Amino acid sequence: VAVRQAAEKQSSDVTSLKTLAALDEYFHGEESSVNKYLIVLMPVNNAVVKQTTIGNYRAVYLPAGKRDLKTVSSEVTEILHSVLVREDALLKSFQNFLGAREPKDKASMRSLSYHQGYDILFTLVNPQPDILDIDWSIKEAVEAYLSPMVKQLSDYINLDIKSQMLFFTGLRRKPHKDKKNSGFYYEETDLPHTINPLEANLGSHASNNPMLNFIVYVPSRDQHPLHIVLKNGEKVKTNSFLSPQWGGIVVQNLPSPPPNSSLPVRVTVDMKTVMEVFLTQLRLLMDFNIQVKKDLQVREVGNDVIREWELDNWLRKKCLENLATSISTLQSLTALLEGISNIVIQDDIGQQVENAVTGIKEAHRHLSSGQIARAFTQSRKALASSEKAFFDPSLLELLYFPEDQKFAIYIPLFLPIGLPILGSLFKAIKWIKTKRKQKPKTE
Amino acid sequence: TSPEEFFKSGHTNNWAVLVDTSRFWFNYRHVANVLSIYRSCKRLGIPDSRIILMVADDMACNPRNPRPATVFNNANNQINVYGDDVEVDYRGYEVTVENFIRVLTGRLPPSTPRSKRLLSDEHSNVLVYMTGHGGDGFLKFQDAEEISNVELADAFEQMWQKRRYHEVFFMIDTCQAESMFQKFYSPNILAVASSKVGEDSLSHHVDPSIGVYVIDRYTYYALEFLETVTPGSKKTMGQFLEVCPKYQCISTVAKRTDLFRRDVNKVLLTDFFGSVRNVELLPDSIHLQNATLHTHSEDSSDVKSDKPLSYAQQFPMPV
């Protein structure tokens, strides 16, 4: 922790900056690195920051004003505790992954657990391609909106992005007809049943990575326009919903072709609105989103998609989760190997276990010195090694050979031949004894 | 289920492992059993990518089948359970005790394709259905080997240790089926068996035109119950466990609920047989700046050849 007085140049620069975005950019250049945070106490008469605001990089802006040191410092600790370094949440998820199995909260049930890579599949579902020829420039949209995020995460997780178009298939559940306006709607209770028929057509994939599906659905003309409504009847602004650990669906109502036009009519999907929804859902599904208390303002994230302090939080959380999973895997592996006494453990399993333990120790070391990125990489290696050791196919072969079945196998083999041998052994001993008795006699 | 209920139930996806262990033509009914349960699972929403179907013998293309390419579960031959979209993951001689235990515990060789893996996690509810010939403490696989109840209990414990399931519903239709779940000791398993130790499970009826028994009693009445279930149904597991009383099944249906944490009368049937998703509505989305979309020019590496295409020579002919 270090406290500094602002330099002359900095003060004049800050008073000249008029927007939060500019302020953020100014402080981004300065000493912003992983796990290092900047708390800027704004001057009294600044026009930009009226309420405590958290920027998109690693700076927090506090309008200190005329408050005394005590309130300001308690606010700073509060921010550190609940937003920047979320100790309670980290502890809870660590315990959970170690095996506590407490009742889950929404955030942990919604997001996928960490894996080396995720597959992301964007699908456009067009039930009537003979009427609407839909053009969606998905390749360019992914390049423009998603690649910054993919690049930011490329050190930590591999995102494999694919896209496809599906024709002549739809959400088979019949929507309700809106009597007031001419339209159709789905209620929240209808939505769970729309995904399954669609999922059967989405296609299978070859990798073992978890898959996130993002679907743009253009309703057929007899269900147009289609909206999703809340319980109180008002329409959901984004016209979309997400399914935890699976993905999301957004309904795009494209205009119908005018009468007497030559079918199919070419229409374009507005990729910006679609990608806005998908990126929001992606943030939730990949566990980047952090709920902040109402009295703290957070700057709009915009095209960066992930704020840097959110990334730090994610790294910390995933690092701890990976460590907890590795530890519990190694513990259950030990319990298994101790339980079965006659199991053969190959050398490479032992090597993997050692790698896992080294990874865990290194991760601890990096965590205690604050280098969360390196700790994360080590925890990832530890997780991979422990999983490889536990799921090794060779651990099955001599696994289930109960002791009582050994008797059942060896007795029928050896008893029939054993009885005559025992009998002849007795006879032989008797014969030797009589011979010995005879010997001194015949001397 | 409403979204609030969803987050109460604690699972986000459903898997099914359906195993038929007997071979030979006269065990037609076991294949019909497992395929009928497969159809019910699919109808109620579990996709093929999350069903592992193991069928030990091929009845549809068996030379003794008077109706080739079909498997019926009823004498009136109304439903062909071996329709167009049956995806069998382990077939014929691949259905062994070793493969079954490997699927459950996840210790498969790295070359195993995704469709043959049970990729469940701690939020998955897994339905395990087994049918075939069994005895006191074992289930016969392929007429050559057997799986004991101790092995099965250990396999489930391995799954629990590695957090590969949230809840398991274990259904078994064989003779003396109760013995197979007596040794279970892992939490969150609900089990039902078609007969008690010492009793035989009986088949239901014979199809004179095919010449074999086509369905077993317990599975027949279970399917009758499942036919009335739709994906949005509110029927409970408690009702399902009461299916097939003694006058219908002749054997006594046994169940095991002590390892299961929730009250079975409050658990929905679709928690195991169907795949009712949980959804969350987003109140708002992030706002993006309009980024210019660069239209991709064709890759310069795409060589557009002008040569006409021709078939490769199949036989070594002189050019």
CSV table of C-alpha atoms in Angstrom, one decimal, chain B residues 46-292:
chain,number,residue,atom,x,y,z
B,46,ILE,CA,-32.6,-35.6,-23.3
B,47,PRO,CA,-30.6,-35.3,-26.5
B,48,ASP,CA,-28.5,-38.1,-28.0
B,49,SER,CA,-25.3,-36.3,-27.1
B,50,ARG,CA,-26.2,-37.0,-23.5
B,51,ILE,CA,-27.4,-40.5,-23.8
B,52,ILE,CA,-25.1,-43.5,-23.7
B,53,LEU,CA,-26.9,-46.5,-25.1
B,54,MET,CA,-25.3,-49.9,-24.8
B,55,VAL,CA,-27.0,-52.7,-26.6
B,56,ALA,CA,-25.4,-56.1,-26.5
B,57,ASP,CA,-26.9,-57.7,-29.5
B,58,ASP,CA,-28.5,-56.8,-32.8
B,59,MET,CA,-32.1,-57.9,-32.8
B,60,ALA,CA,-33.2,-55.8,-35.7
B,61,CYS,CA,-30.8,-57.3,-38.2
B,62,ASN,CA,-30.8,-60.8,-36.6
B,63,PRO,CA,-31.4,-63.4,-39.3
B,64,ARG,CA,-34.2,-64.9,-37.1
B,65,ASN,CA,-36.1,-61.7,-37.2
B,66,PRO,CA,-39.3,-62.1,-39.3
B,67,ARG,CA,-39.6,-58.3,-39.5
B,68,PRO,CA,-36.1,-57.1,-40.3
B,69,ALA,CA,-34.9,-53.7,-39.2
B,70,THR,CA,-37.5,-53.4,-36.6
B,71,VAL,CA,-37.7,-54.0,-32.9
B,72,PHE,CA,-41.2,-54.0,-31.4
B,73,ASN,CA,-42.1,-53.7,-27.7
B,74,ASN,CA,-45.7,-54.8,-28.1
B,75,ALA,CA,-47.5,-57.6,-29.8
B,76,ASN,CA,-49.7,-55.3,-31.8
B,77,ASN,CA,-46.5,-54.0,-33.4
B,78,GLN,CA,-47.5,-50.4,-33.2
B,79,ILE,CA,-44.2,-48.7,-32.4
B,80,ASN,CA,-41.0,-49.7,-34.0
B,81,VAL,CA,-38.6,-48.7,-31.2
B,82,TYR,CA,-35.6,-49.2,-33.5
B,83,GLY,CA,-36.6,-46.3,-35.8
B,84,ASP,CA,-34.4,-44.0,-37.8
B,85,ASP,CA,-32.9,-42.0,-35.1
B,86,VAL,CA,-31.5,-44.6,-32.6
B,87,GLU,CA,-27.9,-43.8,-31.8
B,88,VAL,CA,-26.3,-46.8,-30.2
B,89,ASP,CA,-23.0,-45.9,-28.6
B,90,TYR,CA,-21.7,-49.3,-27.5
B,91,ARG,CA,-22.9,-52.2,-29.6
B,92,GLY,CA,-22.4,-56.0,-29.6
B,93,TYR,CA,-19.2,-57.2,-28.0
B,94,GLU,CA,-18.3,-53.6,-26.9
B,95,VAL,CA,-20.8,-54.0,-24.1
B,96,THR,CA,-18.6,-55.5,-21.4
B,97,VAL,CA,-18.3,-55.0,-17.7
B,98,GLU,CA,-15.0,-53.2,-18.2
B,99,ASN,CA,-16.4,-50.7,-20.7
B,100,PHE,CA,-19.4,-50.1,-18.5
B,101,ILE,CA,-17.3,-49.4,-15.5
B,102,ARG,CA,-15.0,-47.2,-17.6
B,103,VAL,CA,-17.9,-45.2,-18.9
B,104,LEU,CA,-19.2,-44.6,-15.3
B,105,THR,CA,-15.8,-43.7,-13.8
B,106,GLY,CA,-14.5,-41.8,-16.8
B,107,ARG,CA,-11.3,-43.8,-17.1
B,108,LEU,CA,-11.5,-44.2,-20.9
B,109,PRO,CA,-8.5,-44.3,-23.3
B,110,PRO,CA,-7.8,-40.8,-24.7
B,111,SER,CA,-8.8,-41.9,-28.2
B,112,THR,CA,-12.5,-42.5,-27.1
B,113,PRO,CA,-14.8,-40.3,-29.1
B,114,ARG,CA,-17.0,-37.8,-27.3
B,115,SER,CA,-20.2,-39.7,-28.0
B,116,LYS,CA,-18.9,-42.7,-26.0
B,117,ARG,CA,-18.0,-40.6,-22.9
B,118,LEU,CA,-20.1,-39.8,-19.9
B,119,LEU,CA,-19.1,-36.1,-19.6
B,120,SER,CA,-21.3,-35.4,-16.6
B,121,ASP,CA,-20.3,-33.0,-13.9
B,122,GLU,CA,-21.5,-32.1,-10.4
B,123,HIS,CA,-24.7,-30.5,-11.7
B,124,SER,CA,-25.8,-33.5,-13.8
B,125,ASN,CA,-28.6,-35.8,-12.9
B,126,VAL,CA,-27.8,-39.2,-14.3
B,127,LEU,CA,-30.4,-41.9,-15.1
B,128,VAL,CA,-28.9,-45.4,-15.1
B,129,TYR,CA,-31.1,-48.2,-16.5
B,130,MET,CA,-29.9,-51.8,-16.7
B,131,THR,CA,-31.7,-54.9,-18.0
B,132,GLY,CA,-30.7,-58.4,-18.7
B,133,HIS,CA,-30.3,-61.6,-16.7
B,134,GLY,CA,-29.3,-61.2,-13.1
B,135,GLY,CA,-28.9,-63.1,-9.9
B,136,ASP,CA,-28.3,-62.6,-6.2
B,137,GLY,CA,-25.5,-60.0,-6.2
B,138,PHE,CA,-24.6,-60.0,-9.9
B,139,LEU,CA,-25.8,-59.1,-13.4
B,140,LYS,CA,-24.7,-61.2,-16.3
B,141,PHE,CA,-23.0,-59.4,-19.2
B,142,GLN,CA,-22.9,-61.1,-22.7
B,143,ASP,CA,-23.3,-64.6,-21.3
B,144,ALA,CA,-19.6,-64.6,-20.4
B,145,GLU,CA,-19.0,-62.3,-17.5
B,146,GLU,CA,-20.8,-60.6,-14.7
B,147,ILE,CA,-20.7,-57.4,-12.7
B,148,SER,CA,-21.2,-57.7,-9.0
B,149,ASN,CA,-23.1,-55.4,-6.7
B,150,VAL,CA,-19.9,-54.5,-4.9
B,151,GLU,CA,-18.2,-53.3,-8.2
B,152,LEU,CA,-21.2,-51.3,-9.1
B,153,ALA,CA,-21.3,-49.6,-5.6
B,154,ASP,CA,-17.6,-48.8,-5.9
B,155,ALA,CA,-18.1,-47.4,-9.4
B,156,PHE,CA,-20.8,-45.0,-8.1
B,157,GLU,CA,-18.5,-44.0,-5.2
B,158,GLN,CA,-15.8,-43.2,-7.7
B,159,MET,CA,-18.3,-41.0,-9.5
B,160,TRP,CA,-19.2,-39.3,-6.3
B,161,GLN,CA,-15.6,-38.7,-5.3
B,162,LYS,CA,-14.9,-37.1,-8.6
B,163,ARG,CA,-18.2,-35.1,-8.5
B,164,ARG,CA,-19.5,-36.7,-11.6
B,165,TYR,CA,-23.1,-36.6,-10.7
B,166,HIS,CA,-25.6,-34.5,-8.7
B,167,GLU,CA,-28.2,-37.2,-8.3
B,168,VAL,CA,-28.5,-40.7,-9.8
B,169,PHE,CA,-31.7,-42.6,-10.5
B,170,PHE,CA,-30.8,-46.3,-10.8
B,171,MET,CA,-33.4,-48.5,-12.4
B,172,ILE,CA,-32.9,-52.2,-12.9
B,173,ASP,CA,-35.1,-54.8,-14.5
B,174,THR,CA,-33.7,-58.3,-14.0
B,175,CYS,CA,-34.3,-61.3,-11.7
B,176,GLN,CA,-33.4,-60.7,-8.0
B,177,ALA,CA,-32.7,-57.1,-9.0
B,178,GLU,CA,-32.8,-55.7,-5.5
B,179,SER,CA,-29.5,-57.3,-4.7
B,180,MET,CA,-27.8,-55.0,-7.2
B,181,PHE,CA,-28.5,-51.8,-5.2
B,182,GLN,CA,-28.1,-53.3,-1.7
B,183,LYS,CA,-24.4,-52.4,-1.5
B,184,PHE,CA,-24.7,-48.8,-2.6
B,185,TYR,CA,-23.2,-46.3,-0.1
B,186,SER,CA,-22.7,-43.1,-2.0
B,187,PRO,CA,-25.2,-40.3,-1.3
B,188,ASN,CA,-27.9,-39.0,-3.6
B,189,ILE,CA,-28.8,-42.2,-5.3
B,190,LEU,CA,-32.4,-43.2,-5.7
B,191,ALA,CA,-32.9,-46.8,-6.8
B,192,VAL,CA,-35.7,-49.0,-7.9
B,193,ALA,CA,-35.7,-52.7,-8.9
B,194,SER,CA,-38.2,-54.9,-10.5
B,195,SER,CA,-37.9,-57.8,-8.0
B,196,LYS,CA,-36.7,-58.6,-4.6
B,197,VAL,CA,-33.9,-61.0,-3.7
B,198,GLY,CA,-35.2,-64.5,-4.2
B,199,GLU,CA,-37.9,-63.5,-6.8
B,200,ASP,CA,-37.7,-63.6,-10.5
B,201,SER,CA,-38.8,-60.8,-12.8
B,202,LEU,CA,-41.2,-62.0,-15.4
B,203,SER,CA,-41.8,-61.1,-19.0
B,204,HIS,CA,-45.1,-59.7,-20.1
B,205,HIS,CA,-46.3,-61.2,-23.2
B,206,VAL,CA,-45.2,-63.1,-26.3
B,207,ASP,CA,-45.6,-61.9,-29.8
B,208,PRO,CA,-46.7,-65.0,-31.8
B,209,SER,CA,-45.7,-63.5,-35.1
B,210,ILE,CA,-42.1,-62.9,-33.9
B,211,GLY,CA,-42.0,-65.9,-31.7
B,212,VAL,CA,-40.3,-64.4,-28.6
B,213,TYR,CA,-41.4,-62.5,-25.5
B,214,VAL,CA,-41.2,-58.8,-26.5
B,215,ILE,CA,-41.2,-56.9,-23.2
B,216,ASP,CA,-40.7,-57.4,-19.5
B,217,ARG,CA,-43.5,-56.7,-17.0
B,218,TYR,CA,-41.9,-54.0,-14.9
B,219,THR,CA,-40.7,-52.1,-18.0
B,220,TYR,CA,-44.0,-52.5,-19.7
B,221,TYR,CA,-45.9,-50.8,-16.8
B,222,ALA,CA,-43.2,-48.2,-16.3
B,223,LEU,CA,-43.5,-47.3,-20.0
B,224,GLU,CA,-47.3,-47.1,-19.6
B,225,PHE,CA,-46.7,-44.6,-16.9
B,226,LEU,CA,-44.1,-42.7,-18.9
B,227,GLU,CA,-46.4,-42.4,-21.9
B,228,THR,CA,-48.6,-40.1,-19.9
B,229,VAL,CA,-45.7,-37.8,-19.0
B,230,THR,CA,-45.1,-34.7,-21.1
B,231,PRO,CA,-42.0,-32.5,-20.8
B,232,GLY,CA,-43.9,-30.0,-18.7
B,233,SER,CA,-45.5,-32.6,-16.5
B,234,LYS,CA,-45.6,-32.3,-12.7
B,235,LYS,CA,-45.7,-36.0,-12.0
B,236,THR,CA,-43.4,-37.0,-9.2
B,237,MET,CA,-40.8,-39.7,-8.6
B,238,GLY,CA,-42.9,-40.9,-5.7
B,239,GLN,CA,-45.6,-41.8,-8.2
B,240,PHE,CA,-43.2,-43.5,-10.4
B,241,LEU,CA,-41.8,-45.6,-7.6
B,242,GLU,CA,-45.3,-47.0,-7.0
B,243,VAL,CA,-45.7,-48.2,-10.5
B,244,CYS,CA,-46.4,-52.0,-11.0
B,245,PRO,CA,-47.9,-53.3,-7.8
B,246,LYS,CA,-47.7,-57.0,-7.1
B,247,TYR,CA,-50.8,-58.0,-8.9
B,248,GLN,CA,-49.5,-56.6,-12.1
B,249,CYS,CA,-45.8,-57.4,-11.8
B,250,ILE,CA,-46.1,-60.6,-9.9
B,251,SER,CA,-42.7,-59.8,-8.5
B,252,THR,CA,-42.4,-57.2,-5.8
B,253,VAL,CA,-40.9,-53.9,-6.9
B,254,ALA,CA,-38.2,-52.8,-4.4
B,255,LYS,CA,-36.9,-49.3,-3.9
B,256,ARG,CA,-34.1,-47.6,-2.0
B,257,THR,CA,-34.6,-44.1,-0.9
B,258,ASP,CA,-32.4,-43.8,2.2
B,259,LEU,CA,-29.4,-42.4,0.2
B,260,PHE,CA,-31.5,-39.8,-1.5
B,261,ARG,CA,-31.6,-36.5,0.2
B,262,ARG,CA,-34.9,-35.0,-1.1
B,263,ASP,CA,-38.4,-36.3,-0.4
B,264,VAL,CA,-39.3,-38.4,-3.4
B,265,ASN,CA,-42.9,-37.1,-3.4
B,266,LYS,CA,-41.5,-33.6,-4.2
B,267,VAL,CA,-39.1,-34.6,-6.9
B,268,LEU,CA,-40.3,-34.2,-10.5
B,269,LEU,CA,-40.1,-37.1,-12.9
B,270,THR,CA,-38.6,-34.8,-15.4
B,271,ASP,CA,-35.6,-34.2,-13.1
B,272,PHE,CA,-34.3,-37.6,-14.3
B,273,PHE,CA,-36.2,-38.6,-17.4
B,274,GLY,CA,-36.5,-35.3,-19.1
B,275,SER,CA,-34.2,-32.4,-19.5
B,276,VAL,CA,-36.1,-29.4,-18.4
B,277,ARG,CA,-33.8,-26.5,-18.8
B,278,ASN,CA,-33.4,-23.6,-16.5
B,279,VAL,CA,-33.5,-20.2,-18.0
B,280,GLU,CA,-32.6,-16.7,-16.9
B,281,LEU,CA,-33.8,-13.6,-18.5
B,282,LEU,CA,-31.4,-10.7,-18.9
B,283,PRO,CA,-32.7,-7.3,-17.9
B,284,ASP,CA,-30.2,-5.4,-19.9
B,285,SER,CA,-27.2,-5.9,-22.0
B,286,ILE,CA,-23.8,-4.2,-22.4
B,287,HIS,CA,-23.6,-1.5,-25.0
B,288,LEU,CA,-21.1,-1.7,-27.7
B,289,GLN,CA,-19.7,0.9,-29.9
B,290,ASN,CA,-20.3,0.3,-33.5
B,291,ALA,CA,-17.2,-1.3,-34.9
B,292,THR,CA,-16.5,-1.4,-38.5
